[in-house]
Amino acid sequence: MQNDLFIFNTLTRTKEKFTPIHPGRVGMYVCGPTVYSDVHLGNCRTFISFDLIYRFLLHLGYKVRYVRNITDAGHLEGDRDEGDDKFAKKAKLEQVEPMEIVQKYTVGFHDVMREFNTLSPSIEPTATGHIGEQIEMIKEIIANGYAYDINGTVYFDVEKYNKEFQYGQLTNRKLEDLLEGTRELSGQDEKRGRLDFALWIAAKPETLMKWNAPWGWGFPGWHIECSAMSSKYLGETFDLHGGGMDLQATHHTNEIAQSQACNHASPVNYWLHTNMLTVNNVRMSKSAGNGFSPEELFTGNHPLLEKGYSPMAVKFFMMQTHYTSTLDFSNEALQASEKGYARLMAAVKLLDNLKPASTSTSDITELESSFYNAMNDDFNAPILLANLFEGARIINSVNDGKETITAGDLEKLKTAMRAFVFDVLGLKSETSNSSADKALQGAMEVILNIRNDIKAKKDFVASDKLRDDLNKHNILIKDTKDGPVWEIPE
Ligand code: AMP
Ligand code: ZN
């Protein structure tokens, strides 16, 4: 049950049939977070999109090596080697070691990714753990004549590179156009060309995170880490490379240049870029100040939020838009997603209740194909969701006795619905099944039975006290015509 998978490749600007380098195996690299502050929901959109892609590749049976790095050094505030080091600046602000910043926000990132039920990558390499590899790569680029050292800082020579290769290929821009859009060098600049970027940056006396290299003490530029780590774990040319669209013009363009200058090979066969999460049509970013954290979103503790939304409702909201389109945040859309998510999960839950009959009124094989067709068409989650709702419609109709299904089709429906809802979309039920919850349910049953006994003896003072005492612990008892029920209000 697999047609060909088609992927929109940024490099060729077309949807191409996916053919991995090694049959049955996929190498995928995604630029990970710069761990100097909390991730915002926009960052999460990108990582959740690649989780969907990873999950579908796994579902198709590929053995995937998914590498997503942690940028824990070398990221200056400007993408073109200007400004302060992001980690040093934050460390100064919080009066801690830069590595404490790294640790804090790496842990925070992992917590958030877990809340969104994303899978861990196969390898999560750090820039600081691969300084040696980066130095080796820079040495090779210098030896090949594409980089030069000035006062301990090594620059990549873009114009020289462009004589042989095409710089700007990823965004379909010619060097002349790119040069036009870049400011002229000032007398203070040491680099030779306007577009040249740093591979290695000489340490200043106050630099905290620095390493010894053939060019002196310093630290690597941001772009070289991804080239060094992707080639180390995935080879000089690998299948898929992803990141947010904002990384195309500089970070990924420079990655291609570095790898080609080092290995004379184009590093990536398929480049994938996720579009931006926006708020009132402005890109969510740390600098724009419109970025709320996932935690604020879950609790509703932010001026832009009318209330809190659960991780799965948020994930459902993201899945309703294709990863290459912008996604604008709104309370209305999230509230609609809460309902959509609940409807889908309710239908999946009903699967176990369905009774088979001698005929099927719906074509389940066609339904199953529609799930694959959606995802094979450049991971089209919104179409998949629409098709899953057709599945939900069938489930509800069979449950209501309006439609019938054979035993074989029922098995097929169960397998397909569960595979695409849980394994591919990575949704999960939010009603907890933990042993603590089960114990609480048991204990509440015991308490409510005792309360019934007390009421039967007409000791209403004691039964009301029991109710009020539970209320103090945020357990609300309601007496209904079917007997008492309890809930924990939000
Ligand atoms: P950073 O930690 O800033 O390096 O970003 C991590 C990832 O999040 C990168 O792939 C960015 O392209 C991506 N990203 C940043 N802002 C947004 C946004 N508003 N929407 C979607 N992805 C984003
Ligand atoms: Zn990167």
Short mmCIF file of C-alpha atoms and ligand atoms in Angstrom, two decimals:
data_model
loop_
_atom_site.label_atom_id
_atom_site.label_comp_id
_atom_site.label_asym_id
_atom_site.label_seq_id
_atom_site.Cartn_x
_atom_site.Cartn_y
_atom_site.Cartn_z
CA MET A 1 0.00 0.00 0.00
CA GLN A 2 2.47 2.66 -1.00
CA ASN A 3 2.56 4.86 -3.97
CA ASP A 4 5.60 6.98 -4.55
CA LEU A 5 6.40 9.70 -2.10
CA PHE A 6 6.70 13.19 -3.58
CA ILE A 7 8.53 15.99 -1.79
CA PHE A 8 8.73 19.69 -2.59
CA ASN A 9 12.46 20.33 -2.99
CA THR A 10 13.47 23.94 -2.33
CA LEU A 11 16.61 23.45 -4.39
CA THR A 12 14.72 22.69 -7.61
CA ARG A 13 11.50 24.45 -6.63
CA THR A 14 9.50 21.43 -7.78
CA LYS A 15 7.73 18.49 -6.26
CA GLU A 16 9.99 15.52 -6.92
CA LYS A 17 9.67 11.80 -6.49
CA PHE A 18 11.67 10.77 -3.44
CA THR A 19 14.45 8.28 -4.12
CA PRO A 20 16.80 7.69 -1.21
CA ILE A 21 20.52 7.23 -1.84
CA HIS A 22 20.48 3.82 -0.17
CA PRO A 23 17.28 1.84 -0.79
CA GLY A 24 15.25 1.45 2.39
CA ARG A 25 17.30 3.98 4.35
CA VAL A 26 16.95 7.72 4.83
CA GLY A 27 19.42 10.24 6.23
CA MET A 28 17.73 13.40 7.49
CA TYR A 29 19.25 16.48 9.11
CA VAL A 30 17.24 19.27 10.72
CA CYS A 31 18.72 22.45 12.16
CA GLY A 32 17.89 22.36 15.84
CA PRO A 33 17.34 25.16 18.33
CA THR A 34 19.85 27.70 19.53
CA VAL A 35 19.53 27.01 23.23
CA TYR A 36 19.95 30.48 24.71
CA SER A 37 16.28 31.06 25.54
CA ASP A 38 12.95 29.25 25.69
CA VAL A 39 11.62 27.99 22.37
CA HIS A 40 8.52 29.81 21.17
CA LEU A 41 5.58 28.28 19.38
CA GLY A 42 7.04 29.18 15.98
CA ASN A 43 10.15 27.10 16.64
CA CYS A 44 7.86 24.30 17.77
CA ARG A 45 5.92 24.43 14.51
CA THR A 46 9.11 23.70 12.59
CA PHE A 47 10.15 20.82 14.83
CA ILE A 48 6.63 19.35 14.91
CA SER A 49 6.52 19.50 11.09
CA PHE A 50 9.75 17.53 10.82
CA ASP A 51 8.49 15.10 13.43
CA LEU A 52 5.52 14.43 11.14
CA ILE A 53 7.90 13.84 8.23
CA TYR A 54 10.11 11.55 10.33
CA ARG A 55 7.07 9.63 11.56
CA PHE A 56 5.70 9.08 8.05
CA LEU A 57 9.06 7.89 6.74
CA LEU A 58 9.21 5.41 9.65
CA HIS A 59 5.66 4.33 8.93
CA LEU A 60 6.62 3.64 5.32
CA GLY A 61 9.22 1.25 6.68
CA TYR A 62 12.37 3.29 6.09
CA LYS A 63 15.26 2.95 8.48
CA VAL A 64 15.76 6.63 9.21
CA ARG A 65 18.77 8.25 10.78
CA TYR A 66 17.37 11.56 11.97
CA VAL A 67 19.99 14.04 13.14
CA ARG A 68 18.84 17.27 14.79
CA ASN A 69 21.57 19.38 16.33
CA ILE A 70 21.69 21.61 19.36
CA THR A 71 23.38 24.95 18.67
CA ASP A 72 25.20 25.62 21.93
CA ALA A 73 28.02 27.87 20.70
CA GLY A 74 28.97 30.23 17.94
CA HIS A 75 25.63 31.85 17.20
CA LEU A 76 26.04 35.60 17.04
CA GLU A 77 23.05 37.89 17.11
CA GLY A 78 23.31 38.76 13.43
CA ASP A 79 23.32 35.97 10.86
CA ARG A 80 26.33 37.58 9.19
CA ASP A 81 28.86 37.48 12.01
CA GLU A 82 27.84 40.69 13.71
CA GLY A 83 26.67 41.37 17.22
CA ASP A 84 27.24 39.68 20.54
CA ASP A 85 27.41 35.97 21.12
CA LYS A 86 23.87 34.93 22.11
CA PHE A 87 25.04 32.62 24.91
CA ALA A 88 27.57 35.02 26.42
CA LYS A 89 25.04 37.83 26.44
CA LYS A 90 22.40 35.74 28.20
CA ALA A 91 24.97 34.33 30.64
CA LYS A 92 25.98 37.85 31.61
CA LEU A 93 22.34 38.84 32.02
CA GLU A 94 21.50 35.86 34.22
CA GLN A 95 24.93 35.94 35.93
CA VAL A 96 25.70 32.30 35.21
CA GLU A 97 28.13 30.28 33.09
CA PRO A 98 27.24 30.07 29.36
CA MET A 99 27.02 26.29 29.80
CA GLU A 100 24.36 26.77 32.47
CA ILE A 101 22.34 28.66 29.87
CA VAL A 102 22.85 25.82 27.42
CA GLN A 103 21.81 23.19 29.97
CA LYS A 104 18.73 25.06 31.14
CA TYR A 105 17.30 25.68 27.69
CA THR A 106 18.23 22.27 26.30
CA VAL A 107 16.28 20.62 29.10
CA GLY A 108 13.40 23.06 28.53
CA PHE A 109 13.38 22.26 24.81
CA HIS A 110 13.24 18.53 25.46
CA ASP A 111 10.37 18.98 27.93
CA VAL A 112 8.38 20.91 25.34
CA MET A 113 9.07 18.38 22.61
CA ARG A 114 7.84 15.63 24.95
CA GLU A 115 4.65 17.56 25.71
CA PHE A 116 3.96 17.72 21.99
CA ASN A 117 4.55 13.97 21.77
CA THR A 118 7.38 14.24 19.23
CA LEU A 119 9.92 11.47 18.78
CA SER A 120 13.53 12.01 19.78
CA PRO A 121 15.95 12.21 16.87
CA SER A 122 18.39 9.34 16.39
CA ILE A 123 21.34 11.63 17.12
CA GLU A 124 21.27 15.06 18.74
CA PRO A 125 24.81 16.38 18.33
CA THR A 126 26.01 19.61 19.90
CA ALA A 127 28.26 22.20 18.29
CA THR A 128 30.58 22.21 21.31
CA GLY A 129 30.93 18.44 21.08
CA HIS A 130 32.19 18.72 17.49
CA ILE A 131 34.76 21.50 17.56
CA GLY A 132 37.44 19.11 16.23
CA GLU A 133 35.33 18.15 13.22
CA GLN A 134 34.63 21.80 12.47
CA ILE A 135 38.32 22.71 12.65
CA GLU A 136 39.17 19.84 10.27
CA MET A 137 36.56 21.01 7.81
CA ILE A 138 37.80 24.61 7.92
CA LYS A 139 41.37 23.36 7.33
CA GLU A 140 40.15 21.50 4.25
CA ILE A 141 38.27 24.54 2.91
CA ILE A 142 41.39 26.69 3.34
CA ALA A 143 43.52 24.00 1.67
CA ASN A 144 41.09 23.96 -1.26
CA GLY A 145 41.51 27.73 -1.58
CA TYR A 146 38.04 28.89 -0.58
CA ALA A 147 38.82 30.51 2.76
CA TYR A 148 41.39 32.87 4.22
CA ASP A 149 42.62 33.78 7.69
CA ILE A 150 42.81 37.39 8.83
CA ASN A 151 44.01 38.04 12.38
CA GLY A 152 42.76 34.68 13.60
CA THR A 153 39.33 34.90 11.97
CA VAL A 154 38.75 32.63 8.97
CA TYR A 155 36.40 33.85 6.25
CA PHE A 156 34.76 31.93 3.46
CA ASP A 157 35.55 33.53 0.10
CA VAL A 158 32.12 33.67 -1.55
CA GLU A 159 33.19 35.32 -4.81
CA LYS A 160 35.96 32.80 -5.39
CA TYR A 161 33.57 29.96 -4.66
CA ASN A 162 31.03 31.41 -7.06
CA LYS A 163 33.49 31.16 -9.93
CA GLU A 164 33.10 27.38 -9.82
CA PHE A 165 29.81 26.84 -8.07
CA GLN A 166 26.61 28.80 -7.83
CA TYR A 167 26.28 30.67 -4.54
CA GLY A 168 22.65 31.51 -3.88
CA GLN A 169 21.34 28.49 -5.77
CA LEU A 170 18.98 27.58 -2.94
CA THR A 171 17.07 30.85 -3.16
CA ASN A 172 17.57 31.13 -6.92
CA ARG A 173 19.56 34.35 -6.63
CA LYS A 174 22.57 35.40 -8.67
CA LEU A 175 25.69 36.64 -6.93
CA GLU A 176 25.34 40.10 -8.48
CA ASP A 177 21.83 40.49 -7.05
CA LEU A 178 22.97 39.30 -3.67
CA LEU A 179 25.89 41.71 -3.69
CA GLU A 180 23.54 44.55 -4.52
CA GLY A 181 21.42 43.80 -1.49
CA THR A 182 24.38 43.77 0.92
CA ARG A 183 25.98 46.81 2.48
CA GLU A 184 29.40 47.92 1.26
CA LEU A 185 32.41 47.00 3.37
CA SER A 186 33.58 49.73 5.70
CA GLY A 187 37.19 50.50 6.58
CA GLN A 188 36.71 48.50 9.76
CA ASP A 189 35.77 45.29 8.01
CA GLU A 190 38.60 42.79 7.69
CA LYS A 191 36.90 40.49 5.25
CA ARG A 192 37.59 40.82 1.54
CA GLY A 193 34.16 40.35 0.06
CA ARG A 194 30.84 41.71 1.18
CA LEU A 195 29.20 38.29 1.26
CA ASP A 196 32.13 36.50 2.90
CA PHE A 197 31.14 34.86 6.18
CA ALA A 198 33.14 33.60 9.14
CA LEU A 199 34.06 29.94 9.55
CA TRP A 200 36.11 30.64 12.66
CA ILE A 201 35.94 33.77 14.81
CA ALA A 202 38.95 34.96 16.82
CA ALA A 203 38.29 35.23 20.55
CA LYS A 204 38.30 38.65 22.17
CA PRO A 205 39.81 38.99 25.66
CA GLU A 206 36.32 38.77 27.19
CA THR A 207 35.17 35.74 25.13
CA LEU A 208 34.15 32.96 27.52
CA MET A 209 33.59 30.02 25.17
CA LYS A 210 36.73 29.53 23.11
CA TRP A 211 38.87 26.76 21.71
CA ASN A 212 42.38 26.49 20.37
CA ALA A 213 42.69 26.12 16.60
CA PRO A 214 45.49 26.51 14.04
CA TRP A 215 44.34 30.16 13.68
CA GLY A 216 44.47 30.83 17.41
CA TRP A 217 41.89 30.84 20.20
CA GLY A 218 38.36 31.36 18.99
CA PHE A 219 35.06 29.71 18.25
CA PRO A 220 33.37 28.34 15.14
CA GLY A 221 30.88 30.29 13.04
CA TRP A 222 27.28 29.16 13.22
CA HIS A 223 27.02 27.68 9.70
CA ILE A 224 30.03 25.36 9.85
CA GLU A 225 28.62 23.30 12.72
CA CYS A 226 25.76 21.97 10.61
CA SER A 227 28.04 21.10 7.70
CA ALA A 228 30.50 19.31 9.99
CA MET A 229 27.88 17.38 11.95
CA SER A 230 25.66 16.44 9.01
CA SER A 231 28.59 15.08 6.99
CA LYS A 232 29.97 13.23 10.01
CA TYR A 233 26.74 11.35 10.71
CA LEU A 234 25.07 11.22 7.30
CA GLY A 235 27.89 11.37 4.78
CA GLU A 236 29.08 13.98 2.28
CA THR A 237 25.79 13.74 0.41
CA PHE A 238 22.61 12.72 2.19
CA ASP A 239 18.89 12.60 1.49
CA LEU A 240 16.95 15.28 3.36
CA HIS A 241 17.85 18.53 5.07
CA GLY A 242 15.29 20.71 6.77
CA GLY A 243 14.75 23.86 8.75
CA GLY A 244 12.58 26.94 8.85
CA MET A 245 12.30 29.07 5.72
CA ASP A 246 14.18 31.90 7.40
CA LEU A 247 17.32 29.75 7.27
CA GLN A 248 17.37 29.39 3.47
CA ALA A 249 19.05 32.58 2.37
CA THR A 250 22.03 32.57 4.71
CA HIS A 251 22.46 29.54 6.94
CA HIS A 252 21.57 26.87 4.42
CA THR A 253 23.08 28.71 1.48
CA ASN A 254 26.34 28.83 3.43
CA GLU A 255 26.05 25.19 4.43
CA ILE A 256 25.89 24.21 0.76
CA ALA A 257 28.90 26.42 -0.03
CA GLN A 258 31.01 25.01 2.81
CA SER A 259 30.25 21.41 1.98
CA GLN A 260 30.93 21.89 -1.70
CA ALA A 261 34.15 23.77 -1.04
CA CYS A 262 35.27 20.99 1.29
CA ASN A 263 34.02 17.83 -0.43
CA HIS A 264 33.25 19.00 -3.97
CA ALA A 265 29.86 17.41 -3.52
CA SER A 266 26.42 18.95 -3.16
CA PRO A 267 25.53 17.94 0.39
CA VAL A 268 21.79 17.40 0.14
CA ASN A 269 19.44 15.85 -2.41
CA TYR A 270 16.18 17.28 -1.05
CA TRP A 271 15.96 20.56 0.88
CA LEU A 272 12.75 21.03 2.87
CA HIS A 273 11.63 24.29 4.42
CA THR A 274 8.79 24.93 6.81
CA ASN A 275 6.86 28.15 6.61
CA MET A 276 6.45 30.53 9.50
CA LEU A 277 3.98 30.69 12.33
CA THR A 278 2.65 34.23 12.44
CA VAL A 279 0.64 36.31 14.89
CA ASN A 280 -1.59 38.88 13.20
CA ASN A 281 0.44 38.09 10.09
CA VAL A 282 3.76 39.03 11.70
CA ARG A 283 6.32 36.26 12.00
CA MET A 284 6.60 34.98 15.55
CA SER A 285 10.12 35.62 16.79
CA LYS A 286 12.08 36.33 19.90
CA SER A 287 13.04 39.76 18.62
CA ALA A 288 9.50 40.83 17.54
CA GLY A 289 8.33 40.17 21.10
CA ASN A 290 5.21 38.35 19.86
CA GLY A 291 6.47 34.91 20.81
CA PHE A 292 4.68 33.10 23.54
CA SER A 293 6.13 29.94 24.97
CA PRO A 294 4.34 26.61 24.80
CA GLU A 295 3.98 26.76 28.58
CA GLU A 296 2.12 30.09 28.32
CA LEU A 297 -0.05 28.57 25.63
CA PHE A 298 -0.93 25.55 27.76
CA THR A 299 -1.78 27.68 30.79
CA GLY A 300 -3.34 30.60 28.89
CA ASN A 301 -1.06 32.94 30.79
CA HIS A 302 -0.36 35.53 28.06
CA PRO A 303 -2.21 38.68 26.92
CA LEU A 304 -2.77 37.21 23.44
CA LEU A 305 -4.48 34.13 24.82
CA GLU A 306 -8.13 33.94 25.83
CA LYS A 307 -7.50 30.67 27.66
CA GLY A 308 -5.12 27.71 27.83
CA TYR A 309 -4.99 25.08 25.09
CA SER A 310 -3.80 21.52 25.49
CA PRO A 311 -0.69 20.29 23.63
CA MET A 312 -2.70 17.98 21.39
CA ALA A 313 -5.23 20.70 20.49
CA VAL A 314 -2.27 22.88 19.49
CA LYS A 315 -0.72 20.06 17.48
CA PHE A 316 -4.04 19.44 15.75
CA PHE A 317 -4.16 23.17 14.92
CA MET A 318 -0.73 22.93 13.31
CA MET A 319 -1.65 19.82 11.31
CA GLN A 320 -4.55 21.64 9.68
CA THR A 321 -2.15 23.69 7.58
CA HIS A 322 0.45 22.32 5.18
CA TYR A 323 4.00 22.86 6.41
CA THR A 324 4.93 25.02 3.39
CA SER A 325 2.12 27.55 4.07
CA THR A 326 2.16 30.23 6.72
CA LEU A 327 0.04 29.51 9.75
CA ASP A 328 -1.53 32.44 11.56
CA PHE A 329 -2.25 32.01 15.24
CA SER A 330 -5.73 32.89 16.50
CA ASN A 331 -7.84 31.97 19.52
CA GLU A 332 -10.77 31.10 17.24
CA ALA A 333 -8.70 28.65 15.19
CA LEU A 334 -7.40 27.01 18.35
CA GLN A 335 -10.87 26.68 19.82
CA ALA A 336 -12.06 25.05 16.59
CA SER A 337 -9.04 22.72 16.77
CA GLU A 338 -9.93 21.69 20.33
CA LYS A 339 -13.31 20.56 19.05
CA GLY A 340 -11.89 18.87 15.96
CA TYR A 341 -9.30 17.01 17.99
CA ALA A 342 -11.95 15.85 20.50
CA ARG A 343 -14.25 14.66 17.69
CA LEU A 344 -11.47 12.67 16.03
CA MET A 345 -10.34 11.05 19.27
CA ALA A 346 -13.92 10.21 20.25
CA ALA A 347 -14.37 8.39 16.93
CA VAL A 348 -11.10 6.47 17.34
CA LYS A 349 -12.20 5.44 20.83
CA LEU A 350 -15.44 4.02 19.39
CA LEU A 351 -13.53 1.63 17.12
CA ASP A 352 -13.52 -1.07 19.80
CA ASN A 353 -17.32 -0.85 20.16
CA LEU A 354 -18.10 -1.57 16.51
CA LYS A 355 -19.74 -4.87 15.64
CA PRO A 356 -19.02 -6.50 12.27
CA ALA A 357 -21.76 -7.37 9.79
CA SER A 358 -21.90 -9.41 6.58
CA THR A 359 -21.46 -6.45 4.23
CA SER A 360 -19.65 -3.12 4.20
CA THR A 361 -21.44 0.01 3.08
CA SER A 362 -18.19 2.00 2.69
CA ASP A 363 -15.02 1.24 0.75
CA ILE A 364 -12.38 0.95 3.49
CA THR A 365 -9.56 0.10 1.06
CA GLU A 366 -10.21 3.36 -0.74
CA LEU A 367 -10.29 5.23 2.56
CA GLU A 368 -6.95 3.72 3.57
CA SER A 369 -5.44 4.68 0.18
CA SER A 370 -6.63 8.24 0.70
CA PHE A 371 -4.54 8.43 3.89
CA TYR A 372 -1.40 7.32 2.03
CA ASN A 373 -2.14 9.54 -0.96
CA ALA A 374 -2.38 12.60 1.26
CA MET A 375 0.91 11.96 3.01
CA ASN A 376 2.69 10.82 -0.16
CA ASP A 377 1.84 14.20 -1.65
CA ASP A 378 4.51 16.19 0.20
CA PHE A 379 3.27 15.19 3.67
CA ASN A 380 -0.13 16.83 3.27
CA ALA A 381 -1.45 16.64 6.82
CA PRO A 382 -4.52 18.86 6.25
CA ILE A 383 -5.79 16.53 3.52
CA LEU A 384 -4.97 13.55 5.73
CA LEU A 385 -7.07 15.08 8.52
CA ALA A 386 -10.00 15.61 6.16
CA ASN A 387 -9.74 11.95 5.12
CA LEU A 388 -9.48 10.82 8.74
CA PHE A 389 -12.73 12.69 9.38
CA GLU A 390 -14.31 10.64 6.61
CA GLY A 391 -13.09 7.63 8.63
CA ALA A 392 -14.64 9.16 11.75
CA ARG A 393 -17.93 9.64 9.89
CA ILE A 394 -17.97 5.95 8.94
CA ILE A 395 -17.17 4.89 12.52
CA ASN A 396 -20.01 7.01 13.91
CA SER A 397 -22.47 5.75 11.28
CA VAL A 398 -21.62 2.11 11.96
CA ASN A 399 -21.89 2.77 15.68
CA ASP A 400 -25.32 4.35 15.18
CA GLY A 401 -26.47 1.39 13.07
CA LYS A 402 -26.79 3.52 9.93
CA GLU A 403 -23.97 1.75 8.10
CA THR A 404 -22.41 -1.71 8.28
CA ILE A 405 -18.88 -3.09 8.05
CA THR A 406 -17.44 -6.59 7.58
CA ALA A 407 -15.00 -8.08 10.09
CA GLY A 408 -12.13 -7.79 7.60
CA ASP A 409 -12.91 -4.16 6.84
CA LEU A 410 -13.28 -3.38 10.51
CA GLU A 411 -9.77 -4.68 11.18
CA LYS A 412 -8.46 -2.64 8.26
CA LEU A 413 -10.26 0.47 9.51
CA LYS A 414 -8.89 0.04 13.04
CA THR A 415 -5.32 -0.45 11.82
CA ALA A 416 -5.39 2.47 9.38
CA MET A 417 -7.11 4.97 11.68
CA ARG A 418 -4.81 4.18 14.60
CA ALA A 419 -1.68 4.16 12.46
CA PHE A 420 -2.35 7.58 10.97
CA VAL A 421 -3.76 9.26 14.08
CA PHE A 422 -1.22 7.95 16.58
CA ASP A 423 1.90 6.88 14.66
CA VAL A 424 1.93 9.36 11.78
CA LEU A 425 0.29 12.51 13.19
CA GLY A 426 1.65 11.72 16.63
CA LEU A 427 -1.60 12.63 18.37
CA LYS A 428 -2.39 10.93 21.64
CA SER A 429 -5.27 10.70 24.02
CA GLU A 430 -5.10 13.36 26.69
CA THR A 431 -7.16 11.48 29.21
CA SER A 432 -4.44 10.04 31.36
CA ASN A 433 -4.05 6.34 32.02
CA SER A 434 -1.32 6.60 34.61
CA SER A 435 -1.40 4.31 37.65
CA ALA A 436 -1.79 7.37 39.90
CA ASP A 437 -4.92 8.37 37.98
CA LYS A 438 -6.29 4.87 38.18
CA ALA A 439 -5.64 4.83 41.93
CA LEU A 440 -7.43 8.19 42.27
CA GLN A 441 -10.42 6.84 40.37
CA GLY A 442 -10.54 3.83 42.68
CA ALA A 443 -10.22 5.97 45.80
CA MET A 444 -12.99 8.30 44.63
CA GLU A 445 -15.28 5.32 44.06
CA VAL A 446 -14.65 4.19 47.66
CA ILE A 447 -15.27 7.71 49.02
CA LEU A 448 -18.48 8.20 47.04
CA ASN A 449 -19.76 4.83 48.28
CA ILE A 450 -19.05 5.88 51.90
CA ARG A 451 -20.84 9.18 51.21
CA ASN A 452 -23.84 7.26 49.87
CA ASP A 453 -23.92 5.20 53.07
CA ILE A 454 -23.76 8.38 55.18
CA LYS A 455 -26.59 9.92 53.14
CA ALA A 456 -28.63 6.76 53.47
CA LYS A 457 -28.38 7.27 57.25
CA LYS A 458 -29.59 10.85 56.63
CA ASP A 459 -26.45 12.35 58.16
CA PHE A 460 -26.44 15.25 55.69
CA VAL A 461 -24.06 17.36 57.78
CA ALA A 462 -21.37 14.68 57.46
CA SER A 463 -22.03 14.08 53.76
CA ASP A 464 -21.87 17.84 52.99
CA LYS A 465 -18.66 18.14 55.00
CA LEU A 466 -17.13 15.31 52.98
CA ARG A 467 -18.13 17.09 49.76
CA ASP A 468 -16.74 20.44 50.98
CA ASP A 469 -13.49 18.86 52.18
CA LEU A 470 -12.95 17.28 48.77
CA ASN A 471 -13.73 20.60 47.15
CA LYS A 472 -10.84 22.14 49.09
CA HIS A 473 -8.61 19.71 47.18
CA ASN A 474 -10.15 20.82 43.86
CA ILE A 475 -12.34 17.72 43.57
CA LEU A 476 -15.87 18.76 42.69
CA ILE A 477 -18.77 16.44 43.61
CA LYS A 478 -22.04 16.85 41.77
CA ASP A 479 -25.21 14.97 42.65
CA THR A 480 -26.99 14.01 39.44
CA LYS A 481 -30.13 11.94 38.87
CA ASP A 482 -27.82 9.01 38.07
CA GLY A 483 -25.95 9.37 41.35
CA PRO A 484 -22.90 11.43 42.38
CA VAL A 485 -20.12 12.23 39.88
CA TRP A 486 -16.79 13.90 40.50
CA GLU A 487 -14.46 16.03 38.41
CA ILE A 488 -11.32 18.09 38.74
CA PRO A 489 -12.16 21.48 37.22
CA GLU A 490 -9.39 23.15 35.17
P1 AMP B 1 16.48 29.12 16.31
O1 AMP B 1 16.46 28.52 17.68
O2 AMP B 1 16.17 30.58 16.30
O3 AMP B 1 17.76 28.79 15.57
O4 AMP B 1 15.29 28.48 15.47
C1 AMP B 1 15.01 27.10 15.45
C2 AMP B 1 14.13 26.76 14.27
O5 AMP B 1 12.85 27.41 14.36
C3 AMP B 1 14.71 27.18 12.92
O6 AMP B 1 14.53 26.13 11.99
C4 AMP B 1 13.87 28.38 12.52
O7 AMP B 1 13.77 28.51 11.14
C5 AMP B 1 12.53 28.01 13.11
N1 AMP B 1 11.65 29.16 13.34
C6 AMP B 1 11.96 30.35 13.91
N2 AMP B 1 10.88 31.18 13.96
C7 AMP B 1 9.84 30.49 13.41
C8 AMP B 1 8.44 30.77 13.17
N3 AMP B 1 7.89 31.95 13.52
N4 AMP B 1 7.69 29.82 12.58
C9 AMP B 1 8.23 28.62 12.23
N5 AMP B 1 9.53 28.29 12.44
C10 AMP B 1 10.33 29.20 13.02
ZN ZN B 2 21.88 24.40 10.70
#
